mmCIF file with all atom_site columns, C-alpha atoms in Angstrom:
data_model
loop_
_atom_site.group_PDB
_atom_site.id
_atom_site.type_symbol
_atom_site.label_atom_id
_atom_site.label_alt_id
_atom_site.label_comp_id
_atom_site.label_asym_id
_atom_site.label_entity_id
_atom_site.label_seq_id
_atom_site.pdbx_PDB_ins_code
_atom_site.Cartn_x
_atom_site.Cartn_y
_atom_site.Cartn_z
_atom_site.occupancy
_atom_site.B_iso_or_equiv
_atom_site.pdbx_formal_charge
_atom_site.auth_seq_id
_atom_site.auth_comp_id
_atom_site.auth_asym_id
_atom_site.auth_atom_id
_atom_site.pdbx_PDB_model_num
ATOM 1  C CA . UNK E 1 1  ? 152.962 6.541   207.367 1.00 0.00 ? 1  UNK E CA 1
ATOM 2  C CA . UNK E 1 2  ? 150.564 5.119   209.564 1.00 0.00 ? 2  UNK E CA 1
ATOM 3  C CA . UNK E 1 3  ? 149.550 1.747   210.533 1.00 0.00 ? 3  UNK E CA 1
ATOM 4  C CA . UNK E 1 4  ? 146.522 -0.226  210.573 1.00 0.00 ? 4  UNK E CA 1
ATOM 5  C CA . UNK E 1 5  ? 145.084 -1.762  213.493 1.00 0.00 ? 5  UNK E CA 1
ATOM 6  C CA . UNK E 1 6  ? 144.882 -4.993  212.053 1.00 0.00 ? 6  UNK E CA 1
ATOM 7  C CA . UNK E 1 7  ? 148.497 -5.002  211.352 1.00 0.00 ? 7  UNK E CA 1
ATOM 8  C CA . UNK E 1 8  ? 148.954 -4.023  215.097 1.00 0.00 ? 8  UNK E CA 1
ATOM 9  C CA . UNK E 1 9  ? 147.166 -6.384  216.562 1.00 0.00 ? 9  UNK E CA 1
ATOM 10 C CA . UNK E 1 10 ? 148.322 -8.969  213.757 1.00 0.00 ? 10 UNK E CA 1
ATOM 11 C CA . UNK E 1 11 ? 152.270 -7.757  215.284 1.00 0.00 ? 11 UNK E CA 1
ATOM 12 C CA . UNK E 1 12 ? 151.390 -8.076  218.559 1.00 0.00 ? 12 UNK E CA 1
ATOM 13 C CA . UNK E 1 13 ? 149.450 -11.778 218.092 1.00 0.00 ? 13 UNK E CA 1
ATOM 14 C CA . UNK E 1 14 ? 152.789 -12.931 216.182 1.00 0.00 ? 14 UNK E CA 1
ATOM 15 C CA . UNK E 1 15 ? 155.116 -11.875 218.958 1.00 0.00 ? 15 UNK E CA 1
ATOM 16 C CA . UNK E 1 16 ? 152.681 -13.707 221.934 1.00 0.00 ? 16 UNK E CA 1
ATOM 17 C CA . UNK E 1 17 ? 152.724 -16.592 219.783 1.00 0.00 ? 17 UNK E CA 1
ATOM 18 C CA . UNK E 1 18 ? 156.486 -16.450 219.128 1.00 0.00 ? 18 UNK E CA 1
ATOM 19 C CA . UNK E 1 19 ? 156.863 -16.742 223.086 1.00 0.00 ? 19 UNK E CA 1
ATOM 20 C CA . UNK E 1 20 ? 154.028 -19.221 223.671 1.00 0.00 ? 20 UNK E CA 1
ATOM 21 C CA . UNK E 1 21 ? 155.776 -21.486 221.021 1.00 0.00 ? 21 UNK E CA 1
ATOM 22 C CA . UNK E 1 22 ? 159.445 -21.282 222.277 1.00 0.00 ? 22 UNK E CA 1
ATOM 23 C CA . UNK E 1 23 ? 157.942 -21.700 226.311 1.00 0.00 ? 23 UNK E CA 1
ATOM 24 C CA . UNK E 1 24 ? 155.959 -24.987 224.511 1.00 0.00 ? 24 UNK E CA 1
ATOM 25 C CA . UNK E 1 25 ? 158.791 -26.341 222.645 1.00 0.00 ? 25 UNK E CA 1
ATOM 26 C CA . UNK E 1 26 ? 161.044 -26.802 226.107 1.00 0.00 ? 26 UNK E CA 1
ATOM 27 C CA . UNK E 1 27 ? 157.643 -28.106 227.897 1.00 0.00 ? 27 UNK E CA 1
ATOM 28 C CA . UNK E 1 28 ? 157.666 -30.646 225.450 1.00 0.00 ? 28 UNK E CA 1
ATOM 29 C CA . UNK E 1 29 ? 160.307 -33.073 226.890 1.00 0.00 ? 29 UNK E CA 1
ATOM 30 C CA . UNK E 1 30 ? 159.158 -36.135 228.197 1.00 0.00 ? 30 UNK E CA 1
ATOM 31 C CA . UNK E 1 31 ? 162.552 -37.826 228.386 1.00 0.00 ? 31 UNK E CA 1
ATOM 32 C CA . UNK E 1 32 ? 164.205 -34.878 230.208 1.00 0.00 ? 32 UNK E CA 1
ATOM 33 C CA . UNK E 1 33 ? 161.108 -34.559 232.232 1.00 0.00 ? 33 UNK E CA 1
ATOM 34 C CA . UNK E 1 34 ? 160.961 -38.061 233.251 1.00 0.00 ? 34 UNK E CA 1
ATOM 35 C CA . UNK E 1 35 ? 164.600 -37.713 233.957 1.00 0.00 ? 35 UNK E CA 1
ATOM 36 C CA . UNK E 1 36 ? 163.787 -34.433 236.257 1.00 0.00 ? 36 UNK E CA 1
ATOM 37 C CA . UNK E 1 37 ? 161.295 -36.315 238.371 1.00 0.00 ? 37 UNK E CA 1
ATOM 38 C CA . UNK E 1 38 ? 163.709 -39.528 238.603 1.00 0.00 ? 38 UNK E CA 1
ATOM 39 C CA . UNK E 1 39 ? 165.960 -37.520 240.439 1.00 0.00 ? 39 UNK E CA 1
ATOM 40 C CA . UNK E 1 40 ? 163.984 -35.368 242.391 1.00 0.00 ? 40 UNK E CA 1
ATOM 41 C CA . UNK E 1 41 ? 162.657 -39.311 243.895 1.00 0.00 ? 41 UNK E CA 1
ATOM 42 C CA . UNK E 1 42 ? 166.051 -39.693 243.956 1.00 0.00 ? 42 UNK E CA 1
ATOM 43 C CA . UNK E 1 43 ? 167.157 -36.639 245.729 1.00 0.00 ? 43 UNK E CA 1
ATOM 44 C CA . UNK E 1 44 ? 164.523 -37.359 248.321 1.00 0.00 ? 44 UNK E CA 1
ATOM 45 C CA . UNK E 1 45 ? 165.023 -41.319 249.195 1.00 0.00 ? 45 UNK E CA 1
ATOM 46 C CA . UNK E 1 46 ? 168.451 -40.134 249.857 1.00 0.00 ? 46 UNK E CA 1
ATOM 47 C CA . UNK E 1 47 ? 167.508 -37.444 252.310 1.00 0.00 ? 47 UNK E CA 1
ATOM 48 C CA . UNK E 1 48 ? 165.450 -40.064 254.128 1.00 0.00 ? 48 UNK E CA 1
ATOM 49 C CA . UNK E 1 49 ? 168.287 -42.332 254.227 1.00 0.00 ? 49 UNK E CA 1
ATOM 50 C CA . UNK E 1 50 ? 170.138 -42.479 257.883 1.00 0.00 ? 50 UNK E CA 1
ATOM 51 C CA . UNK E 1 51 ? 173.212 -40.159 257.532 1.00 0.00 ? 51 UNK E CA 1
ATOM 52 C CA . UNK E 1 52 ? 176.065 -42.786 258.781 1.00 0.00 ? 52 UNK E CA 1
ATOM 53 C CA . UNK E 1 53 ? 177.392 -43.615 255.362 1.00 0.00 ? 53 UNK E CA 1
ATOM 54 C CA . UNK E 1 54 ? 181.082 -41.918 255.457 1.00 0.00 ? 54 UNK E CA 1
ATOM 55 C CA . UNK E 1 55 ? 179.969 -38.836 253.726 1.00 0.00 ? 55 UNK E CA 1
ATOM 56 C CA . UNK E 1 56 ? 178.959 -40.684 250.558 1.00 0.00 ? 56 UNK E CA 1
ATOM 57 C CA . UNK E 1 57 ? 175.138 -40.110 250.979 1.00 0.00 ? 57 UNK E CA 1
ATOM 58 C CA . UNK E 1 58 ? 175.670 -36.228 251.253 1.00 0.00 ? 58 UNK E CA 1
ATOM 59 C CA . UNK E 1 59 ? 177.798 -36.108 248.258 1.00 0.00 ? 59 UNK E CA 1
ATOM 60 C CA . UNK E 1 60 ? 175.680 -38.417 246.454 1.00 0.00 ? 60 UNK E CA 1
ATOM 61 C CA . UNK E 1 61 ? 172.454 -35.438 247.718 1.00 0.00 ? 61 UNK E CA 1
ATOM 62 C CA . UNK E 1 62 ? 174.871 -32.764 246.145 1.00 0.00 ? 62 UNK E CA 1
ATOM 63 C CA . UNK E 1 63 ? 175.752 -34.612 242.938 1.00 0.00 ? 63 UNK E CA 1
ATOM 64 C CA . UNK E 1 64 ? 172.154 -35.479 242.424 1.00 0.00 ? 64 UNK E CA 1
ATOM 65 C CA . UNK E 1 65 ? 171.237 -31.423 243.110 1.00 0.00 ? 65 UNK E CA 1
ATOM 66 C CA . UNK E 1 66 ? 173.823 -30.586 240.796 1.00 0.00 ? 66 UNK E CA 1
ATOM 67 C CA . UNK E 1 67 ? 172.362 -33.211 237.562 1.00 0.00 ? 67 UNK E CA 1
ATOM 68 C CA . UNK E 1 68 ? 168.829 -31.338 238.552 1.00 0.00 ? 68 UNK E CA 1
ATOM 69 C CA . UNK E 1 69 ? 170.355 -27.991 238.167 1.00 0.00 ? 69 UNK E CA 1
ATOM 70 C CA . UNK E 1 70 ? 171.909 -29.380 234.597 1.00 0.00 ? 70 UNK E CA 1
ATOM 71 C CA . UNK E 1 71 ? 168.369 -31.098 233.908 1.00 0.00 ? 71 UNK E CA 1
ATOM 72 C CA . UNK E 1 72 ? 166.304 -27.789 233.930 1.00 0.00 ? 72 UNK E CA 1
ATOM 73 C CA . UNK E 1 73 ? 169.037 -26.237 232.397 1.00 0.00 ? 73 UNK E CA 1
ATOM 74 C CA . UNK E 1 74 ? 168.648 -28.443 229.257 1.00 0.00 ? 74 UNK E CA 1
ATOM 75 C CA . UNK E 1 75 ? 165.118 -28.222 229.467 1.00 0.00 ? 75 UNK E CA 1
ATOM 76 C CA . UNK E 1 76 ? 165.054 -23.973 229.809 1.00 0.00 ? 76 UNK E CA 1
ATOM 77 C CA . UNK E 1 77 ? 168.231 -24.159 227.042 1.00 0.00 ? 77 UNK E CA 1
ATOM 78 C CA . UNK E 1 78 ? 166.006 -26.113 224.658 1.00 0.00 ? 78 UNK E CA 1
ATOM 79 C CA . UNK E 1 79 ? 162.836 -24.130 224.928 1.00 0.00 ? 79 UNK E CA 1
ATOM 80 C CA . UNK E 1 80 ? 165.120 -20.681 223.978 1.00 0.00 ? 80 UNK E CA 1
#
């Protein structure tokens, strides 16, 4: 049995769309986006920030690294 080209390319169309669609749907995030570039401004005030604070300022840089990771996470575990 053979196939068409039209149905090919019709197969082929479907399947980019598919992707484009499920890359789209976690692009379209604006809380969790907002919430990604909070911390990042976050993440970076604290690097600025003089180091003599008992240890608290680098754990509060690896906490803050730690709810990006979990950020783009959510927004990469939504888009699938």
């Amino acid at each position: 049995m053979k196939i068409s080209s039209s149905v090919k390319v019709s197969a082929v169309s479907l399947a980019i769309g598919a992707v484009i669609g499920a890359c789209a749907a976690g692009a379209n995030q604006p809380n969790m986006q907002a919430a990604l570039s909070s911390l990042q401004a976050a993440r970076a005030e604290l690097i600025q920030a003089r180091p003599n604070k008992g240890g608290h300022r680098d754990r509060a840089i690896n906490l803050v690294n730690a709810a990006i990771n979990e950020t783009e996470a959510g927004i990469n575990y939504a888009g699938d």
